[in-house]
Tab-separated table of C-alpha atoms in Angstrom:
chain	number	residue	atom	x	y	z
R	22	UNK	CA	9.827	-3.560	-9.863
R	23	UNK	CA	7.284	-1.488	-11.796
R	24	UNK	CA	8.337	2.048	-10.478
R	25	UNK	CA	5.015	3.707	-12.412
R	26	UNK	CA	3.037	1.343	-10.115
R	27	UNK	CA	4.948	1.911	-6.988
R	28	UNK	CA	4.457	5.600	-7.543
R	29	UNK	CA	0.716	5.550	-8.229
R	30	UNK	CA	0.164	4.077	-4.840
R	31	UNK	CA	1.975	6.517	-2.805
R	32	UNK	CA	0.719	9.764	-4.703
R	33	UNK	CA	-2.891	9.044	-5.813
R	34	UNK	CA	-5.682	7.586	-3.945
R	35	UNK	CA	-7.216	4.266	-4.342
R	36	UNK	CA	-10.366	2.907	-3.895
R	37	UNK	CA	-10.818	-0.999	-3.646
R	38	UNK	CA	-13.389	-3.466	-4.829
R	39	UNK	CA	-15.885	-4.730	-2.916
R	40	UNK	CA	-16.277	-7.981	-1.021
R	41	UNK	CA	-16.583	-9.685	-3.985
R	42	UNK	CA	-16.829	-13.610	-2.196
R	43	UNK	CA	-19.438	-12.882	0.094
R	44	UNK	CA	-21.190	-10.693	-2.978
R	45	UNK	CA	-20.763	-14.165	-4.805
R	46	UNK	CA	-22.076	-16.411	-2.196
R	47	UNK	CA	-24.896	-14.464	-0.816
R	48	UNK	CA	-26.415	-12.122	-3.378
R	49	UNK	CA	-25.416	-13.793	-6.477
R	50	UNK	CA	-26.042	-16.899	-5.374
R	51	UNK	CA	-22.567	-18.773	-6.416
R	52	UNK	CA	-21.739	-21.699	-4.633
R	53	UNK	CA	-18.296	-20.759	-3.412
R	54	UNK	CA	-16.796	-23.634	-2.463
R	55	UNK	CA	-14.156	-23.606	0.124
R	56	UNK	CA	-14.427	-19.341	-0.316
R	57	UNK	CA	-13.062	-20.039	-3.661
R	58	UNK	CA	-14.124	-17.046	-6.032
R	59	UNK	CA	-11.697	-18.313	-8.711
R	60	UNK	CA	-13.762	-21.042	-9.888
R	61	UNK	CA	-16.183	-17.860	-11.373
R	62	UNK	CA	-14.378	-17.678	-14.257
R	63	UNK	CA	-14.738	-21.133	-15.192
R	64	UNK	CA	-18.829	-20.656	-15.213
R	65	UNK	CA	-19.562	-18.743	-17.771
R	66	UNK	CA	-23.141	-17.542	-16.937
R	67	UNK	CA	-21.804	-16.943	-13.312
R	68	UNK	CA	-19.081	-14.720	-14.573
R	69	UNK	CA	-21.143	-12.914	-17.520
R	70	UNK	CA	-23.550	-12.200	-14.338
R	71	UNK	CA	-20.446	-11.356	-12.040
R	72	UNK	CA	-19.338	-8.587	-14.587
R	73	UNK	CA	-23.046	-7.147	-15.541
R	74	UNK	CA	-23.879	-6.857	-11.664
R	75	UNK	CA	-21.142	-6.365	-9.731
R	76	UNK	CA	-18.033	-5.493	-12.025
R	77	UNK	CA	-19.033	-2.944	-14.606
R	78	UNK	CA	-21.167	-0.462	-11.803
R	79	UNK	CA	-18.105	-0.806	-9.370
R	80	UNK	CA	-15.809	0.724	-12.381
R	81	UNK	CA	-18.390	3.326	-13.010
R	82	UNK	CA	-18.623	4.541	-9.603
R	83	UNK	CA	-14.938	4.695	-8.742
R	84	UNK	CA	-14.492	5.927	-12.233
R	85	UNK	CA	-16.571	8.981	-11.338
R	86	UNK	CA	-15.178	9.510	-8.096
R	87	UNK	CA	-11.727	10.606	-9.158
R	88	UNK	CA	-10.147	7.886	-7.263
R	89	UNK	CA	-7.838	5.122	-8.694
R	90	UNK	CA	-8.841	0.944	-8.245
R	91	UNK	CA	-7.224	-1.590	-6.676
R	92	UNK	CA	-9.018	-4.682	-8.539
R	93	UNK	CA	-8.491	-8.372	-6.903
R	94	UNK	CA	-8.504	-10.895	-9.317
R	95	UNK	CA	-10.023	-13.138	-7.188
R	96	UNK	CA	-7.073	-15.711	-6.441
R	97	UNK	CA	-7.071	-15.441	-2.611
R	98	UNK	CA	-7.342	-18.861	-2.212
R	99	UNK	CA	-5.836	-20.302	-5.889
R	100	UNK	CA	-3.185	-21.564	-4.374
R	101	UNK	CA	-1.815	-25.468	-4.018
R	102	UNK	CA	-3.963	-26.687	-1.004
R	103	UNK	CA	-7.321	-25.063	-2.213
R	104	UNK	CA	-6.778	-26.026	-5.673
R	105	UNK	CA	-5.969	-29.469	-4.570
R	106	UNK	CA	-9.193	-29.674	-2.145
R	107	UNK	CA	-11.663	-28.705	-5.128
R	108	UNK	CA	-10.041	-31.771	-6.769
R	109	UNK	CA	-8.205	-29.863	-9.644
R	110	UNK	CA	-4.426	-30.956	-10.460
R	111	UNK	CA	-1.559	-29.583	-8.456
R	112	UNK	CA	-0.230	-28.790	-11.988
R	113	UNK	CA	-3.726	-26.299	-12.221
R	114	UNK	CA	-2.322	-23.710	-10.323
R	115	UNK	CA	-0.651	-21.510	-12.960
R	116	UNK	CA	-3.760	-22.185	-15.217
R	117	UNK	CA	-6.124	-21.214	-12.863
R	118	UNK	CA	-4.257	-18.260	-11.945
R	119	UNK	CA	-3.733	-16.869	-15.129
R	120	UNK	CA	-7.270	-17.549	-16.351
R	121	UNK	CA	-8.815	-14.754	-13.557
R	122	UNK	CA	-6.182	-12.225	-14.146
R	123	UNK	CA	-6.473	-12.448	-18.018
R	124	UNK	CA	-10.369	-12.700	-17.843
R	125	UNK	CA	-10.385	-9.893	-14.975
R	126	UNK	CA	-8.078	-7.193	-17.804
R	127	UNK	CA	-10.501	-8.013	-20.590
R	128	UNK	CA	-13.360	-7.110	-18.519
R	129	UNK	CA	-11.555	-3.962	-17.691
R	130	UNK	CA	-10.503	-3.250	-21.172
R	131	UNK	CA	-14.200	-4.115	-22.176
R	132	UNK	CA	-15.367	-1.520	-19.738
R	133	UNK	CA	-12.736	1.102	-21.011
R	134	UNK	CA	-14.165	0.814	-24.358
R	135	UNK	CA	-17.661	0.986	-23.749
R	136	UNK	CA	-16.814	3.783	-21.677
R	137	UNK	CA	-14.116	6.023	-23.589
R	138	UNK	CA	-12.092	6.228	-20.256
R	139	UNK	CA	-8.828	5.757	-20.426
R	140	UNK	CA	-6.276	4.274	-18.174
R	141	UNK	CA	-4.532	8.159	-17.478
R	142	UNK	CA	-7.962	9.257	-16.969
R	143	UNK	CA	-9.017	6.213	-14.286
R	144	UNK	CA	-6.016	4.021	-13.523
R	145	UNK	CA	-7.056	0.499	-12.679
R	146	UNK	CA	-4.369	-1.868	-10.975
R	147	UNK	CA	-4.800	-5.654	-11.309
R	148	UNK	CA	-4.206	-7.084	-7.882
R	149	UNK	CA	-2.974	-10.489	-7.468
R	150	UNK	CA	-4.706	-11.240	-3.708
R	151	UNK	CA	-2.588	-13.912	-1.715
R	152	UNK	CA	-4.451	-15.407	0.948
R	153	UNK	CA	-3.093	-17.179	3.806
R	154	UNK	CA	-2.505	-21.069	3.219
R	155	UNK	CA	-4.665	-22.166	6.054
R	156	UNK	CA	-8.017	-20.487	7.492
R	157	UNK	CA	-8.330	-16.449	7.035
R	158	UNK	CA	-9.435	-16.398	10.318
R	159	UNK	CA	-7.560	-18.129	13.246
R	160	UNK	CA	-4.199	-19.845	13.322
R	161	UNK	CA	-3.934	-23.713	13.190
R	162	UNK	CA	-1.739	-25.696	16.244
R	163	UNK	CA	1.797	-24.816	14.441
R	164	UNK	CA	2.031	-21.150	12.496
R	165	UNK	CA	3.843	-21.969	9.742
R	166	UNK	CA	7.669	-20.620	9.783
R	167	UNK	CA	9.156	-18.076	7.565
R	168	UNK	CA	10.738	-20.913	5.313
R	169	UNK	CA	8.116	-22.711	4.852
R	170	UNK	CA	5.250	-19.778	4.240
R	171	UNK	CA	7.840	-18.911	1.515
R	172	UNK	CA	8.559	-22.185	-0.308
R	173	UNK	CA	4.981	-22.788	-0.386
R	174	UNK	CA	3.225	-19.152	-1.479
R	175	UNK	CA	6.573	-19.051	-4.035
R	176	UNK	CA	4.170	-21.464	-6.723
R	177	UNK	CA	1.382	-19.242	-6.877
R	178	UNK	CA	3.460	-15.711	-6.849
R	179	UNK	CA	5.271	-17.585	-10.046
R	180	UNK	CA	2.142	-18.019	-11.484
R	181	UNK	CA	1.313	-14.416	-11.010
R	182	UNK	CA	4.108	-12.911	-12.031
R	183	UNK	CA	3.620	-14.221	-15.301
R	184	UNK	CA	0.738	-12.867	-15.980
R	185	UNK	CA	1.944	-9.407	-15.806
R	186	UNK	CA	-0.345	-8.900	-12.664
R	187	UNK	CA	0.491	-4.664	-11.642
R	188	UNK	CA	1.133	-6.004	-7.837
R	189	UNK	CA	0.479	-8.284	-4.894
R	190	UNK	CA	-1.803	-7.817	-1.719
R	191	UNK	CA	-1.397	-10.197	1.107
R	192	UNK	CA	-4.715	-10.130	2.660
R	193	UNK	CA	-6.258	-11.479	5.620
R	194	UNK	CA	-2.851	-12.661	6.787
R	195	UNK	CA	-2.724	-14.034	10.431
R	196	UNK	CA	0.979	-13.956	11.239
R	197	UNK	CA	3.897	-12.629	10.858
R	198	UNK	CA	6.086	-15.015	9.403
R	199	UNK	CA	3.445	-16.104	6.984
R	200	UNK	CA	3.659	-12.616	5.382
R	201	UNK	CA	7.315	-12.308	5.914
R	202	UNK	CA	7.520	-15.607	3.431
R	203	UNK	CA	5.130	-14.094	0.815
R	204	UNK	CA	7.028	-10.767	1.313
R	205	UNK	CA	10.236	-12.615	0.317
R	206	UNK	CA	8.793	-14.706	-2.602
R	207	UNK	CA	7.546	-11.655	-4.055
R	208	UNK	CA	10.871	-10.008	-4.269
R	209	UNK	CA	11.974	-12.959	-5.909
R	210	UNK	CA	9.274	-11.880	-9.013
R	211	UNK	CA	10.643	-7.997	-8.293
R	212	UNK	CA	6.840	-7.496	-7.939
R	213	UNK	CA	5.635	-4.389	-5.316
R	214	UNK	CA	3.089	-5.856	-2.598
R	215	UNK	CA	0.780	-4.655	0.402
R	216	UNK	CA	0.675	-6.737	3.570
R	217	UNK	CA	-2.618	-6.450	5.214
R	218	UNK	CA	-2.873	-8.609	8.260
R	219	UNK	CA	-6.737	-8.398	9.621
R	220	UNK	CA	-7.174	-8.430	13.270
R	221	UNK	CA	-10.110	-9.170	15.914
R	222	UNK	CA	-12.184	-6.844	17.443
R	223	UNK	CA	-9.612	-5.812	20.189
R	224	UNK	CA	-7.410	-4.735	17.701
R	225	UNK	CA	-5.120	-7.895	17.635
R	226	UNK	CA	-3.913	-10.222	15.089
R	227	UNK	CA	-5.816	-14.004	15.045
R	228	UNK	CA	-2.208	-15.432	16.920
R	229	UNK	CA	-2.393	-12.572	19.662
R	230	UNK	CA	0.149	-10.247	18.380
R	231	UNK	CA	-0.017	-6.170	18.476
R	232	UNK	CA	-0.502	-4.893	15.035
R	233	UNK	CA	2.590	-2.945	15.519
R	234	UNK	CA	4.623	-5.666	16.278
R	235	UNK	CA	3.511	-7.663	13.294
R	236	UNK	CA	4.898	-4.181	10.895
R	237	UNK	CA	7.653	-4.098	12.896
R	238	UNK	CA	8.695	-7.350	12.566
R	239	UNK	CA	7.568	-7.725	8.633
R	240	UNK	CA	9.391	-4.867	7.939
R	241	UNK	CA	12.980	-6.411	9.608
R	242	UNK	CA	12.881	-9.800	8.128
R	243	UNK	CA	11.384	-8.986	4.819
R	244	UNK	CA	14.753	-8.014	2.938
R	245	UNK	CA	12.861	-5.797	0.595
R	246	UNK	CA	10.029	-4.855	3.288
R	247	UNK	CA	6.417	-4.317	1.079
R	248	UNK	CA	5.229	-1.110	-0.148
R	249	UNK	CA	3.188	-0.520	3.031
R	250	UNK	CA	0.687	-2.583	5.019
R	251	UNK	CA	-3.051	-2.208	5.528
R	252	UNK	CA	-5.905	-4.315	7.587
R	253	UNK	CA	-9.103	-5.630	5.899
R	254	UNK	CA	-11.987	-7.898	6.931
R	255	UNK	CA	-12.332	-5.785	9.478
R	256	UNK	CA	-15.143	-3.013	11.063
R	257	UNK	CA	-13.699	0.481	11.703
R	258	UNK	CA	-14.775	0.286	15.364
R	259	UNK	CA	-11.925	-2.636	15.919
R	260	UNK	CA	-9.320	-0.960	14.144
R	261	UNK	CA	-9.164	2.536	14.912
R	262	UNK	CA	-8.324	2.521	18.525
R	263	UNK	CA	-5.567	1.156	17.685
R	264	UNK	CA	-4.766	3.411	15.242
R	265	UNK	CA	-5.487	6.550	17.369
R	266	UNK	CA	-3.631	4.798	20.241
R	267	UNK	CA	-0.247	4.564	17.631
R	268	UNK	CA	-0.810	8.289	16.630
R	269	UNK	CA	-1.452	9.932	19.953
R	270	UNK	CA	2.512	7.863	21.134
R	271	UNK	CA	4.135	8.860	18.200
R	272	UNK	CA	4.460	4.970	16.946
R	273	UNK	CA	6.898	4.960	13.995
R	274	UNK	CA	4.891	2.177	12.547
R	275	UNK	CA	1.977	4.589	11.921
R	276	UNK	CA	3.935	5.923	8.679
R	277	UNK	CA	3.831	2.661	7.613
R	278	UNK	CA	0.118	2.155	7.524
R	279	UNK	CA	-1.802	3.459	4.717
R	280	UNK	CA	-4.807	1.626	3.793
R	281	UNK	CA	-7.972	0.139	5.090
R	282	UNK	CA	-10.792	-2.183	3.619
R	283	UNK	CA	-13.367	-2.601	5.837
R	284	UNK	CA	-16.262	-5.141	6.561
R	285	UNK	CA	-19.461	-4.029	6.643
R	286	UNK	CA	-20.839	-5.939	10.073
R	287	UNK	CA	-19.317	-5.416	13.021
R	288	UNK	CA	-19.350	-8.934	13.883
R	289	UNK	CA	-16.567	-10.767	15.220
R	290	UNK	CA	-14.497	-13.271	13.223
R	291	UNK	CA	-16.049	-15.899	15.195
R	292	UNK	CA	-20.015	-14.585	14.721
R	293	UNK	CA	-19.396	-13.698	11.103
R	294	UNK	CA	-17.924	-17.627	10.177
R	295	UNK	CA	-21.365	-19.193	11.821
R	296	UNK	CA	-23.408	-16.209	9.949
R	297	UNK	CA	-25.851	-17.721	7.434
R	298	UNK	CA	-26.881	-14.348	6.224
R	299	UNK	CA	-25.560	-11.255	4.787
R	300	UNK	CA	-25.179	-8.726	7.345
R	301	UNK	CA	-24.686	-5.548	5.119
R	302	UNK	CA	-24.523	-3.228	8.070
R	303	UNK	CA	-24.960	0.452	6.944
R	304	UNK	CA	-23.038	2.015	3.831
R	305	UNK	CA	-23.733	5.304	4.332
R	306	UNK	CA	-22.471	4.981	8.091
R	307	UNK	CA	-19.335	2.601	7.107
R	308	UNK	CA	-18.106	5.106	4.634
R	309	UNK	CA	-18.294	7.889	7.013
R	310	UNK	CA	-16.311	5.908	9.554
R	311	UNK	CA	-13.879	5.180	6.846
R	312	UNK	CA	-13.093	8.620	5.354
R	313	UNK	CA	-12.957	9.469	8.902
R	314	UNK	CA	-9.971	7.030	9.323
R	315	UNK	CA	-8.534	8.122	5.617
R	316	UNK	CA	-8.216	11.503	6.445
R	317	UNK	CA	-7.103	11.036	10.136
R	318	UNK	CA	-4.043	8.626	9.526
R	319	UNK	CA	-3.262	9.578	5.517
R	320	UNK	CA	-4.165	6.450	4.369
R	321	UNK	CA	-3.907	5.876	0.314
R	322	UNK	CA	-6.261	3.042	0.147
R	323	UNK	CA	-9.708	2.841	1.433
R	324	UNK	CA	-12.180	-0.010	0.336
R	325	UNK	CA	-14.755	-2.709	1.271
R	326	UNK	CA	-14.394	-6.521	2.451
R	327	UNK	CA	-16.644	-8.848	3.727
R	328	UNK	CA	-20.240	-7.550	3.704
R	329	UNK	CA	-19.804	-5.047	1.449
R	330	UNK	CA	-20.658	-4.701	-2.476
R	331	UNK	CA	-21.232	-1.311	-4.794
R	332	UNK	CA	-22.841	0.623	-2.775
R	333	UNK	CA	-20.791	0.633	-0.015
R	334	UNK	CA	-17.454	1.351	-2.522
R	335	UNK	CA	-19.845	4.302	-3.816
R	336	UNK	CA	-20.718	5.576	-0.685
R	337	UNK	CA	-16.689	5.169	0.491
R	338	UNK	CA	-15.608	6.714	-2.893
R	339	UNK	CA	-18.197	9.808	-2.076
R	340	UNK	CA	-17.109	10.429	1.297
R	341	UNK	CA	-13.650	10.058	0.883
C-alpha cells in the first residue's frame, strides 16, 4: 500500500471535485448514458470542453485554497454490467478504465505545467471511484452477498490497479456487504480506499440500516478495514443529525468518519431521480453548512456531488 498516500489523507486536507455527471448531463450538455461519465473521454470535443470548463478552473481554485484534491476519474459506473449495457465488449473493461485515468493525469500534468505548480506545492490524488453494481440509489429484491460483491467489483479494481491509480473511493454504496466485497478486492491490489455509503434524508442507508452499523460492520468483515469512510450524494441537513447524534453518545464509529461530499439540493433520492433540471441549490449556503460539519466532526475531506460544479468546490474550499 502506498504509505505517502495513506499519510496525505490523514494529515492534510482534501478538497474533492465536483459533481462532475450531473455537470456533464445538465450544463455541458453530454448525453450520459446510463450516468456513464466514462464514455467522455472517448469524445474528443466533449472532453477538450470537459477540461477547458470544468477541469482546469476546479484545479485553480483548490490550487489556491491550500487544500489537497481528491480527483475521480470518472469510472463509477465502468464496470462489467454498465460497460456491457452501452454495448461495449466485456473484454472493454480494462481499456476503458485505463483510458480515463491516463487521460485524467495528463490533464493534470497539463495543468501543472501551464501553471508552474508542483505536486509538493498542490498534491492531486487520482481517485479510482467504484460505484455500486446495481442502482446508486435503492437496493434491488436480493442485496448482493459479500462473495459475490467481491468476485464481481475484483475485474474493475484489477483494471485500476494497473494503472497506478493513488487510491479507491467506494461511493454511493447502498449496503454493507457490497462495500465489504470491494473492501476485500482492494486489499487484494494492496491499494488504500474510502467507503462512502450515501444515505436518505433520515439519515439511513437505501436498505434501512444505521450509518453506524454499516462502519461497524465494514470495519469487522473487511480484513484490512478501508482508510476511513465518508457519505456523498447527500445534503448536509440529512447527514448531520446523525452525526451530532454519534458525537453527543460518544459513538466509537465517529473516529472513523472523516469526510463529506455533499449535494447541492436538498431533494430526496427519490425527487432528485425524476428531476429534469439542475437544482444547484445555494453555494455560498452549502459551503457554510459544510465547513460547519468539517470543523465540528474533524473531517479530512470535504467536497461536492450531485448538483454541484466549481463554484460550489470554491465556495467549500473558501470556507473551509
Amino acid at each position: 500500500m502506498n504509505n505517502s498516500v495513506t499519510r496525505l489523507l490523514t494529515e492534510k486536507s482534501f478538497t474533492t471535485a465536483a459533481g462532475t455527471e450531473t455537470y456533464l448531463l445538465f450544463q455541458q450538455g453530454f448525453e450520459l448514458r446510463e450516468f456513464c461519465a466514462f464514455e467522455v473521454f472517448e469524445d474528443e470535443d466533449q472532453l477538450a470542453k470537459l477540461e477547458a470548463d470544468y477541469l482546469r478552473p476546479l484545479l485553480s481554485v483548490v490550487a489556491s485554497s491550500g487544500h489537497g484534491l481528491l480527483l475521480d476519474s470518472l469510472v463509477w459506473r465502468a464496470h462489467p454490467d454498465y460497460v456491457e449495457a452501452l454495448g461495449y465488449e466485456p473484454s472493454d473493461v480494462g481499456r476503458l478504465n485505463e483510458l480515463a485515468v491516463s487521460r485524467t493525469k495528463a490533464a493534470v500534468a497539463e495543468w501543472r505545467n501551464g501553471n508552474a505548480c508542483g505536486a509538493g506545492d498542490f498534491p492531486v490524488l487520482i481517485v479510482g471511484d467504484i460505484g455500486p453494481r446495481g442502482d446508486g440509489y435503492q437496493v434491488g429484491d436480493a442485496a448482493p452477498s459479500i462473495e459475490s460483491a467481491h468476485s464481481y467489483h475484483q475485474t474493475q479494481i484489477d483494471a485500476l490497479a494497473e494503472t497506478g491509480i493513488d487510491l479507491l473511493c467506494a461511493l454511493t454504496m447502498t449496503t454493507a456487504n457490497e462495500a465489504i466485497g470491494i473492501a476485500r478486492a482492494a486489499a487484494r491490489v494492496n491499494l488504500p480506499i474510502i467507503v462512502s455509503p450515501t444515505v436518505e434524508t433520515d439519515g439511513r442507508l437505501p436498505d434501512g440500516s444505521r450509518l453506524g452499523d454499516f462502519i461497524d460492520r465494514v470495519d469487522n468483515a473487511s480484513g484490512t478495514p478501508p482508510l476511513y469512510y465518508m457519505v456523498n450524494c447527500a445534503h448536509p441537513t440529512h447527514l448531520n443529525p446523525t452525526l451530532t447524534r454519534a458525537a453527543d453518545d460518544g459513538a466509537g464509529w465517529i473516529d472513523r468518519f472523516k469526510g463529506f461530499r455533499a449535494n447541492a439540493s436538498k431533494k430526496s433520492h427519490e425527487e432528485l431521480d425524476n428531476s429534469t433540471e439542475l437544482d444547484r441549490g445555494d453555494p455560498k449556503a452549502l459551503a457554510g453548512e459544510v465547513a460547519a460539519m468539517k470543523k465540528a466532526f474533524g473531517l479530512y475531506v470535504v467536497g461536492g456531488c450531485c448538483g454541484t460544479d466549481v463554484e460550489h468546490i470554491a465556495e467549500i474550499a473558501k470556507a473551509a
